[in-house]
Phi, psi and omega in degrees: 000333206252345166268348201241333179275319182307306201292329167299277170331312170290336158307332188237025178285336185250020182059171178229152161262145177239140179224187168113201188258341189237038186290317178313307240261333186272319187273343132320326165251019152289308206246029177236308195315147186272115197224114183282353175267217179256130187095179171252182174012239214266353192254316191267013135278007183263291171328334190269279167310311186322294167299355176243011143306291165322309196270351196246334192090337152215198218194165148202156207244106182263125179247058193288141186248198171229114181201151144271132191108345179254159201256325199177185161313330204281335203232129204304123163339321211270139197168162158303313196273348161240141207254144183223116167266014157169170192253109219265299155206170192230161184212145202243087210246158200242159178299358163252003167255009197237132152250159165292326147341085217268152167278056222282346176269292217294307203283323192262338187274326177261013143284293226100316156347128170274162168298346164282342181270349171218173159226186197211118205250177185313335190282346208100323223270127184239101191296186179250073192290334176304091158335330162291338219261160179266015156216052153294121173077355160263175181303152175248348195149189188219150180251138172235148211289174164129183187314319149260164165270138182207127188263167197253120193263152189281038184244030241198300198238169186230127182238128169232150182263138185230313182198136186275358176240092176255125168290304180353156176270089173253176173080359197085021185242187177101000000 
């Protein structure tokens, strides 16, 4: 624990200024999303991930909004047609909040994607397979596990990375 936390923590130990003409507007929106972990708002779930990157190999960051115009999670905040009014709370979820259990009408309706254009891999993690596409082989989203399963389109979340070969005993299995 004291190898995979410190380096976060000594990092954020002495705080920061945030400075400049729009600095108040920039440190709101660091510290007001509504965040249930240790610390307040965009910093203490980015501390949070960050460390269970480390111990896990990614992290992911949930960005939940306040908007009009998007049908759900599955389909991206970012566009003409949804006005997204603030950024509301974060969650902070790891490869044991993600199933493989694809969601296949949500997943083709917040892409564009056929079931033949992605895949959805053991992590959760539902990749991009169109060999044509200008994102061939990054994420497209995360499927998150429960009684339904539901995907997350990735303009939704900040995915950090610790090691691209995640291994780990998640799910109980290993």
């Amino acid at each position: 624990k004291v190898l995979v936390d410190k380096p976060i923590d000594d990092a954020f130990k002495n705080g920061f200024d945030v400075t400049g003409e729009q600095s108040e507007t920039a440190e709101s929106m660091l510290t007001e999303p509504a965040f249930d972990g240790e610390g307040e708002g965009f910093i203490g779930a980015y501390r949070l991930a960050e460390k269970k990157a480390r111990r896990d190999g990614f992290a992911l960051i949930f960005l939940g909004t306040n908007e009009r115009g998007a049908e759900g999670i599955h389909e991206s905040p970012i566009g003409s047609e949804v006005d997204v009014d603030e950024v509301s709370h974060l969650k902070v979820l790891t490869i044991d909040d993600l199933s493989e259990t694809a969601p296949h009408e949500q997943i083709e309706e917040g892409t564009g994607l056929d079931t033949d254009d992605y895949e959805v891999r053991e992590t959760g993690i539902v990749v991009n397979t169109d060999i044509n596409s200008p994102d061939y082989r990054t994420p497209v989203g995360y499927v998150l596990s429960g009684p339904d399963a539901q995907f997350i389109h990735a303009d939704r979340i900040i995915h950090l990375t610790w090691n691209p070969e995640v291994d780990g005993d998640y799910h109980g299995q290993g």
